[in-house]
Amino acid sequence: MKTYTYYPKGTCSVRMDFTLDDEGIIRDFSVERGCNGNLKGIRSLIIGEKAESVISRLDGITCGMKTTSCPDQIAKGLKACLEGCLEGVEA
């Protein structure tokens, strides 16, 4: 398992940490700042899911007049994890 840190852009959240196992399943997820209740709900829904599945469901979601959202940034962060754009640390 590896833990990756992603710094979202255009949202209230400022840091997202993803822990993925060797099969691309999300084993842990945490967010710094943002809408606490909503992000706790999202966390409970994505733990145990394959990253690709979560990406397909969250990619492109917007928030109000913004062109992105916390769910969209989660998808972008997971894409970066899978594409090797983020350096993972052994968990």
Tab-separated table of N, CA, C and O in Angstrom:
chain	number	residue	atom	x	y	z
A	1	MET	N	0.839	-1.183	0.000
A	1	MET	CA	0.000	0.000	0.000
A	1	MET	C	0.877	1.236	0.000
A	1	MET	O	1.950	1.236	0.580
A	2	LYS	N	0.361	2.278	-0.672
A	2	LYS	CA	1.062	3.548	-0.704
A	2	LYS	C	0.087	4.677	-0.396
A	2	LYS	O	-1.082	4.612	-0.759
A	3	THR	N	0.615	5.706	0.261
A	3	THR	CA	-0.164	6.906	0.545
A	3	THR	C	0.364	8.036	-0.330
A	3	THR	O	1.577	8.237	-0.427
A	4	TYR	N	-0.570	8.733	-0.964
A	4	TYR	CA	-0.250	9.837	-1.865
A	4	TYR	C	-0.889	11.115	-1.337
A	4	TYR	O	-1.992	11.083	-0.805
A	5	THR	N	-0.196	12.229	-1.516
A	5	THR	CA	-0.730	13.528	-1.120
A	5	THR	C	-0.973	14.353	-2.375
A	5	THR	O	-0.089	14.465	-3.233
A	6	TYR	N	-2.181	14.905	-2.468
A	6	TYR	CA	-2.582	15.742	-3.600
A	6	TYR	C	-3.055	17.082	-3.053
A	6	TYR	O	-3.753	17.132	-2.035
A	7	TYR	N	-2.662	18.158	-3.718
A	7	TYR	CA	-3.061	19.505	-3.315
A	7	TYR	C	-4.088	20.030	-4.322
A	7	TYR	O	-3.719	20.417	-5.429
A	8	PRO	N	-5.376	19.996	-3.956
A	8	PRO	CA	-6.434	20.399	-4.880
A	8	PRO	C	-6.364	21.880	-5.238
A	8	PRO	O	-5.814	22.690	-4.492
A	9	LYS	N	-6.943	22.199	-6.384
A	9	LYS	CA	-6.974	23.566	-6.875
A	9	LYS	C	-8.419	24.002	-7.085
A	9	LYS	O	-9.234	23.240	-7.594
A	10	GLY	N	-8.742	25.218	-6.658
A	10	GLY	CA	-10.065	25.774	-6.921
A	10	GLY	C	-11.148	25.353	-5.945
A	10	GLY	O	-12.329	25.541	-6.220
A	11	THR	N	-10.767	24.768	-4.804
A	11	THR	CA	-11.745	24.327	-3.808
A	11	THR	C	-11.337	24.826	-2.423
A	11	THR	O	-10.231	25.323	-2.231
A	12	CYS	N	-12.223	24.654	-1.463
A	12	CYS	CA	-11.919	25.006	-0.066
A	12	CYS	C	-10.916	24.028	0.540
A	12	CYS	O	-10.174	24.381	1.452
A	13	SER	N	-10.904	22.807	0.054
A	13	SER	CA	-9.956	21.795	0.535
A	13	SER	C	-8.548	22.177	0.087
A	13	SER	O	-8.357	22.665	-1.026
A	14	VAL	N	-7.567	21.942	0.965
A	14	VAL	CA	-6.195	22.317	0.626
A	14	VAL	C	-5.238	21.122	0.517
A	14	VAL	O	-4.135	21.264	0.005
A	15	ARG	N	-5.672	19.954	0.994
A	15	ARG	CA	-4.823	18.760	0.937
A	15	ARG	C	-5.695	17.525	0.978
A	15	ARG	O	-6.657	17.462	1.753
A	16	MET	N	-5.356	16.546	0.156
A	16	MET	CA	-6.048	15.258	0.146
A	16	MET	C	-5.001	14.154	0.199
A	16	MET	O	-4.034	14.188	-0.552
A	17	ASP	N	-5.201	13.195	1.100
A	17	ASP	CA	-4.309	12.041	1.213
A	17	ASP	C	-5.087	10.785	0.857
A	17	ASP	O	-6.166	10.541	1.407
A	18	PHE	N	-4.529	10.030	-0.081
A	18	PHE	CA	-5.136	8.784	-0.544
A	18	PHE	C	-4.209	7.625	-0.207
A	18	PHE	O	-3.015	7.712	-0.464
A	19	THR	N	-4.744	6.544	0.348
A	19	THR	CA	-3.974	5.313	0.511
A	19	THR	C	-4.599	4.277	-0.403
A	19	THR	O	-5.792	3.963	-0.289
A	20	LEU	N	-3.789	3.765	-1.335
A	20	LEU	CA	-4.247	2.764	-2.299
A	20	LEU	C	-3.454	1.485	-2.113
A	20	LEU	O	-2.249	1.526	-1.856
A	21	ASP	N	-4.153	0.354	-2.263
A	21	ASP	CA	-3.420	-0.910	-2.214
A	21	ASP	C	-2.880	-1.223	-3.609
A	21	ASP	O	-3.059	-0.447	-4.552
A	22	ASP	N	-2.219	-2.364	-3.748
A	22	ASP	CA	-1.573	-2.725	-5.008
A	22	ASP	C	-2.571	-2.986	-6.136
A	22	ASP	O	-2.181	-3.008	-7.305
A	23	GLU	N	-3.843	-3.162	-5.803
A	23	GLU	CA	-4.871	-3.401	-6.822
A	23	GLU	C	-5.643	-2.128	-7.167
A	23	GLU	O	-6.620	-2.175	-7.909
A	24	GLY	N	-5.221	-0.993	-6.608
A	24	GLY	CA	-5.886	0.272	-6.896
A	24	GLY	C	-7.156	0.504	-6.101
A	24	GLY	O	-7.993	1.329	-6.478
A	25	ILE	N	-7.291	-0.208	-4.994
A	25	ILE	CA	-8.455	-0.024	-4.128
A	25	ILE	C	-8.107	1.006	-3.064
A	25	ILE	O	-7.026	0.969	-2.462
A	26	ILE	N	-9.033	1.941	-2.839
A	26	ILE	CA	-8.823	3.004	-1.858
A	26	ILE	C	-9.000	2.418	-0.459
A	26	ILE	O	-10.070	1.908	-0.133
A	27	ARG	N	-7.955	2.487	0.339
A	27	ARG	CA	-7.985	1.940	1.697
A	27	ARG	C	-8.142	3.022	2.757
A	27	ARG	O	-8.598	2.746	3.861
A	28	ASP	N	-7.758	4.265	2.423
A	28	ASP	CA	-7.956	5.375	3.344
A	28	ASP	C	-7.981	6.657	2.533
A	28	ASP	O	-7.429	6.727	1.429
A	29	PHE	N	-8.641	7.676	3.088
A	29	PHE	CA	-8.764	8.968	2.432
A	29	PHE	C	-9.009	10.014	3.500
A	29	PHE	O	-9.829	9.808	4.391
A	30	SER	N	-8.262	11.112	3.435
A	30	SER	CA	-8.490	12.219	4.365
A	30	SER	C	-8.327	13.536	3.624
A	30	SER	O	-7.635	13.609	2.611
A	31	VAL	N	-8.995	14.558	4.146
A	31	VAL	CA	-8.993	15.876	3.528
A	31	VAL	C	-8.729	16.929	4.593
A	31	VAL	O	-9.263	16.836	5.706
A	32	GLU	N	-7.926	17.918	4.243
A	32	GLU	CA	-7.703	19.055	5.122
A	32	GLU	C	-8.551	20.215	4.623
A	32	GLU	O	-8.468	20.593	3.457
A	33	ARG	N	-9.388	20.744	5.507
A	33	ARG	CA	-10.346	21.814	5.253
A	33	ARG	C	-11.448	21.338	4.301
A	33	ARG	O	-11.548	20.171	4.008
A	34	GLY	N	-12.318	22.218	3.905
A	34	GLY	CA	-13.452	21.846	3.068
A	34	GLY	C	-14.695	21.625	3.897
A	34	GLY	O	-14.717	21.859	5.108
A	35	CYS	N	-15.758	21.188	3.275
A	35	CYS	CA	-17.055	20.952	3.931
A	35	CYS	C	-16.997	19.626	4.682
A	35	CYS	O	-17.132	18.556	4.080
A	36	ASN	N	-16.801	19.693	5.976
A	36	ASN	CA	-16.537	18.528	6.813
A	36	ASN	C	-17.550	17.403	6.617
A	36	ASN	O	-17.175	16.259	6.369
A	37	GLY	N	-18.836	17.703	6.742
A	37	GLY	CA	-19.849	16.654	6.639
A	37	GLY	C	-19.880	16.007	5.266
A	37	GLY	O	-19.950	14.778	5.138
A	38	ASN	N	-19.838	16.821	4.219
A	38	ASN	CA	-19.852	16.277	2.859
A	38	ASN	C	-18.640	15.391	2.603
A	38	ASN	O	-18.753	14.314	2.012
A	39	LEU	N	-17.475	15.846	3.039
A	39	LEU	CA	-16.266	15.069	2.785
A	39	LEU	C	-16.215	13.795	3.616
A	39	LEU	O	-15.701	12.778	3.157
A	40	LYS	N	-16.792	13.810	4.821
A	40	LYS	CA	-16.909	12.565	5.600
A	40	LYS	C	-17.813	11.582	4.867
A	40	LYS	O	-17.546	10.383	4.829
A	41	GLY	N	-18.896	12.095	4.288
A	41	GLY	CA	-19.806	11.239	3.521
A	41	GLY	C	-19.125	10.644	2.309
A	41	GLY	O	-19.246	9.438	2.035
A	42	ILE	N	-18.403	11.476	1.566
A	42	ILE	CA	-17.677	10.983	0.392
A	42	ILE	C	-16.661	9.934	0.820
A	42	ILE	O	-16.540	8.881	0.182
A	43	ARG	N	-15.946	10.198	1.924
A	43	ARG	CA	-14.955	9.237	2.420
A	43	ARG	C	-15.597	7.879	2.672
A	43	ARG	O	-15.074	6.850	2.263
A	44	SER	N	-16.747	7.889	3.324
A	44	SER	CA	-17.394	6.612	3.643
A	44	SER	C	-17.851	5.876	2.386
A	44	SER	O	-17.941	4.651	2.388
A	45	LEU	N	-18.129	6.608	1.327
A	45	LEU	CA	-18.568	5.989	0.074
A	45	LEU	C	-17.419	5.462	-0.781
A	45	LEU	O	-17.616	4.522	-1.552
A	46	ILE	N	-16.228	6.057	-0.672
A	46	ILE	CA	-15.146	5.638	-1.573
A	46	ILE	C	-14.181	4.624	-0.960
A	46	ILE	O	-13.501	3.917	-1.703
A	47	ILE	N	-14.130	4.523	0.375
A	47	ILE	CA	-13.242	3.534	1.002
A	47	ILE	C	-13.685	2.137	0.548
A	47	ILE	O	-14.856	1.790	0.608
A	48	GLY	N	-12.734	1.360	0.075
A	48	GLY	CA	-13.009	-0.003	-0.389
A	48	GLY	C	-13.365	-0.088	-1.860
A	48	GLY	O	-13.530	-1.185	-2.392
A	49	GLU	N	-13.463	1.053	-2.529
A	49	GLU	CA	-13.797	1.079	-3.957
A	49	GLU	C	-12.525	1.162	-4.803
A	49	GLU	O	-11.507	1.688	-4.362
A	50	LYS	N	-12.611	0.675	-6.037
A	50	LYS	CA	-11.497	0.814	-6.974
A	50	LYS	C	-11.393	2.268	-7.402
A	50	LYS	O	-12.401	2.927	-7.654
A	51	ALA	N	-10.169	2.758	-7.464
A	51	ALA	CA	-9.937	4.158	-7.826
A	51	ALA	C	-10.567	4.497	-9.173
A	51	ALA	O	-11.174	5.562	-9.328
A	52	GLU	N	-10.462	3.610	-10.159
A	52	GLU	CA	-11.024	3.873	-11.487
A	52	GLU	C	-12.538	4.098	-11.424
A	52	GLU	O	-13.078	4.950	-12.127
A	53	SER	N	-13.215	3.346	-10.592
A	53	SER	CA	-14.663	3.482	-10.445
A	53	SER	C	-15.025	4.825	-9.829
A	53	SER	O	-15.966	5.493	-10.269
A	54	VAL	N	-14.276	5.231	-8.817
A	54	VAL	CA	-14.518	6.517	-8.159
A	54	VAL	C	-14.241	7.659	-9.134
A	54	VAL	O	-15.021	8.613	-9.228
A	55	ILE	N	-13.173	7.552	-9.890
A	55	ILE	CA	-12.848	8.579	-10.891
A	55	ILE	C	-13.999	8.738	-11.872
A	55	ILE	O	-14.438	9.859	-12.159
A	56	SER	N	-14.532	7.642	-12.370
A	56	SER	CA	-15.601	7.725	-13.377
A	56	SER	C	-16.874	8.356	-12.821
A	56	SER	O	-17.625	8.994	-13.551
A	57	ARG	N	-17.100	8.222	-11.517
A	57	ARG	CA	-18.311	8.788	-10.913
A	57	ARG	C	-18.152	10.241	-10.474
A	57	ARG	O	-19.138	10.975	-10.438
A	58	LEU	N	-16.944	10.667	-10.140
A	58	LEU	CA	-16.750	12.007	-9.584
A	58	LEU	C	-16.167	13.016	-10.571
A	58	LEU	O	-16.305	14.224	-10.363
A	59	ASP	N	-15.539	12.540	-11.624
A	59	ASP	CA	-14.875	13.421	-12.582
A	59	ASP	C	-15.855	14.402	-13.223
A	59	ASP	O	-16.917	14.014	-13.701
A	60	GLY	N	-15.517	15.678	-13.172
A	60	GLY	CA	-16.314	16.694	-13.848
A	60	GLY	C	-17.421	17.331	-13.025
A	60	GLY	O	-18.102	18.236	-13.499
A	61	ILE	N	-17.620	16.889	-11.793
A	61	ILE	CA	-18.653	17.494	-10.946
A	61	ILE	C	-18.219	18.910	-10.587
A	61	ILE	O	-17.071	19.147	-10.232
A	62	THR	N	-19.144	19.861	-10.691
A	62	THR	CA	-18.841	21.255	-10.355
A	62	THR	C	-19.541	21.652	-9.064
A	62	THR	O	-20.437	20.957	-8.589
A	63	CYS	N	-19.137	22.805	-8.517
A	63	CYS	CA	-19.714	23.337	-7.288
A	63	CYS	C	-20.110	24.782	-7.543
A	63	CYS	O	-19.238	25.636	-7.734
A	64	GLY	N	-21.410	25.041	-7.567
A	64	GLY	CA	-21.884	26.400	-7.825
A	64	GLY	C	-21.376	26.903	-9.157
A	64	GLY	O	-21.479	26.230	-10.175
A	65	MET	N	-20.784	28.082	-9.149
A	65	MET	CA	-20.265	28.697	-10.374
A	65	MET	C	-18.836	28.257	-10.689
A	65	MET	O	-18.285	28.642	-11.717
A	66	LYS	N	-18.236	27.449	-9.819
A	66	LYS	CA	-16.865	26.987	-10.036
A	66	LYS	C	-16.830	25.925	-11.131
A	66	LYS	O	-17.806	25.215	-11.352
A	67	THR	N	-15.688	25.787	-11.770
A	67	THR	CA	-15.529	24.764	-12.807
A	67	THR	C	-15.063	23.435	-12.226
A	67	THR	O	-14.852	22.476	-12.969
A	68	THR	N	-14.904	23.369	-10.912
A	68	THR	CA	-14.460	22.150	-10.241
A	68	THR	C	-15.199	22.031	-8.914
A	68	THR	O	-16.072	22.838	-8.600
A	69	SER	N	-14.873	21.013	-8.145
A	69	SER	CA	-15.475	20.765	-6.833
A	69	SER	C	-14.551	19.826	-6.078
A	69	SER	O	-13.595	19.286	-6.650
A	70	CYS	N	-14.844	19.606	-4.805
A	70	CYS	CA	-14.053	18.616	-4.058
A	70	CYS	C	-14.160	17.222	-4.696
A	70	CYS	O	-13.134	16.562	-4.871
A	71	PRO	N	-15.363	16.747	-5.083
A	71	PRO	CA	-15.415	15.450	-5.752
A	71	PRO	C	-14.581	15.412	-7.034
A	71	PRO	O	-13.871	14.433	-7.297
A	72	ASP	N	-14.640	16.477	-7.839
A	72	ASP	CA	-13.840	16.544	-9.067
A	72	ASP	C	-12.350	16.511	-8.737
A	72	ASP	O	-11.577	15.819	-9.412
A	73	GLN	N	-11.949	17.214	-7.683
A	73	GLN	CA	-10.547	17.216	-7.285
A	73	GLN	C	-10.117	15.860	-6.734
A	73	GLN	O	-8.979	15.440	-6.916
A	74	ILE	N	-11.026	15.137	-6.094
A	74	ILE	CA	-10.726	13.761	-5.663
A	74	ILE	C	-10.420	12.916	-6.897
A	74	ILE	O	-9.437	12.169	-6.924
A	75	ALA	N	-11.244	13.046	-7.930
A	75	ALA	CA	-11.010	12.303	-9.174
A	75	ALA	C	-9.659	12.674	-9.777
A	75	ALA	O	-8.898	11.799	-10.204
A	76	LYS	N	-9.341	13.956	-9.814
A	76	LYS	CA	-8.061	14.394	-10.367
A	76	LYS	C	-6.892	13.856	-9.537
A	76	LYS	O	-5.877	13.430	-10.085
A	77	GLY	N	-7.036	13.866	-8.221
A	77	GLY	CA	-6.001	13.329	-7.357
A	77	GLY	C	-5.791	11.838	-7.565
A	77	GLY	O	-4.656	11.358	-7.639
A	78	LEU	N	-6.889	11.106	-7.680
A	78	LEU	CA	-6.781	9.661	-7.916
A	78	LEU	C	-6.156	9.372	-9.278
A	78	LEU	O	-5.338	8.451	-9.408
A	79	LYS	N	-6.511	10.148	-10.298
A	79	LYS	CA	-5.886	9.991	-11.616
A	79	LYS	C	-4.383	10.183	-11.507
A	79	LYS	O	-3.602	9.407	-12.084
A	80	ALA	N	-3.970	11.230	-10.782
A	80	ALA	CA	-2.544	11.491	-10.615
A	80	ALA	C	-1.849	10.330	-9.899
A	80	ALA	O	-0.727	9.967	-10.257
A	81	CYS	N	-2.508	9.721	-8.921
A	81	CYS	CA	-1.949	8.558	-8.227
A	81	CYS	C	-1.726	7.414	-9.210
A	81	CYS	O	-0.641	6.822	-9.251
A	82	LEU	N	-2.742	7.117	-9.988
A	82	LEU	CA	-2.683	5.979	-10.906
A	82	LEU	C	-1.707	6.207	-12.057
A	82	LEU	O	-1.108	5.262	-12.571
A	83	GLU	N	-1.559	7.456	-12.478
A	83	GLU	CA	-0.678	7.778	-13.599
A	83	GLU	C	0.764	7.963	-13.166
A	83	GLU	O	1.641	8.209	-13.997
A	84	GLY	N	1.033	7.853	-11.860
A	84	GLY	CA	2.400	7.975	-11.371
A	84	GLY	C	2.891	9.409	-11.278
A	84	GLY	O	4.088	9.653	-11.190
A	85	CYS	N	1.963	10.365	-11.300
A	85	CYS	CA	2.331	11.777	-11.217
A	85	CYS	C	2.631	12.212	-9.788
A	85	CYS	O	3.219	13.278	-9.571
A	86	LEU	N	2.199	11.439	-8.815
A	86	LEU	CA	2.444	11.734	-7.407
A	86	LEU	C	3.348	10.657	-6.844
A	86	LEU	O	3.221	9.481	-7.176
A	87	GLU	N	4.255	11.062	-5.974
A	87	GLU	CA	5.137	10.090	-5.349
A	87	GLU	C	4.455	9.496	-4.119
A	87	GLU	O	4.013	10.225	-3.241
A	88	GLY	N	4.313	8.198	-4.097
A	88	GLY	CA	3.681	7.523	-2.976
A	88	GLY	C	4.682	7.112	-1.923
A	88	GLY	O	5.842	6.862	-2.212
A	89	VAL	N	4.193	7.061	-0.680
A	89	VAL	CA	5.006	6.615	0.443
A	89	VAL	C	4.399	5.315	0.947
A	89	VAL	O	3.179	5.208	1.111
A	90	GLU	N	5.251	4.321	1.173
A	90	GLU	CA	4.762	3.032	1.670
A	90	GLU	C	3.994	3.232	2.957
A	90	GLU	O	4.451	3.915	3.871
A	91	ALA	N	2.789	2.668	2.994
A	91	ALA	CA	1.925	2.822	4.181
A	91	ALA	C	2.113	1.651	5.117
A	91	ALA	O	2.465	0.581	4.749
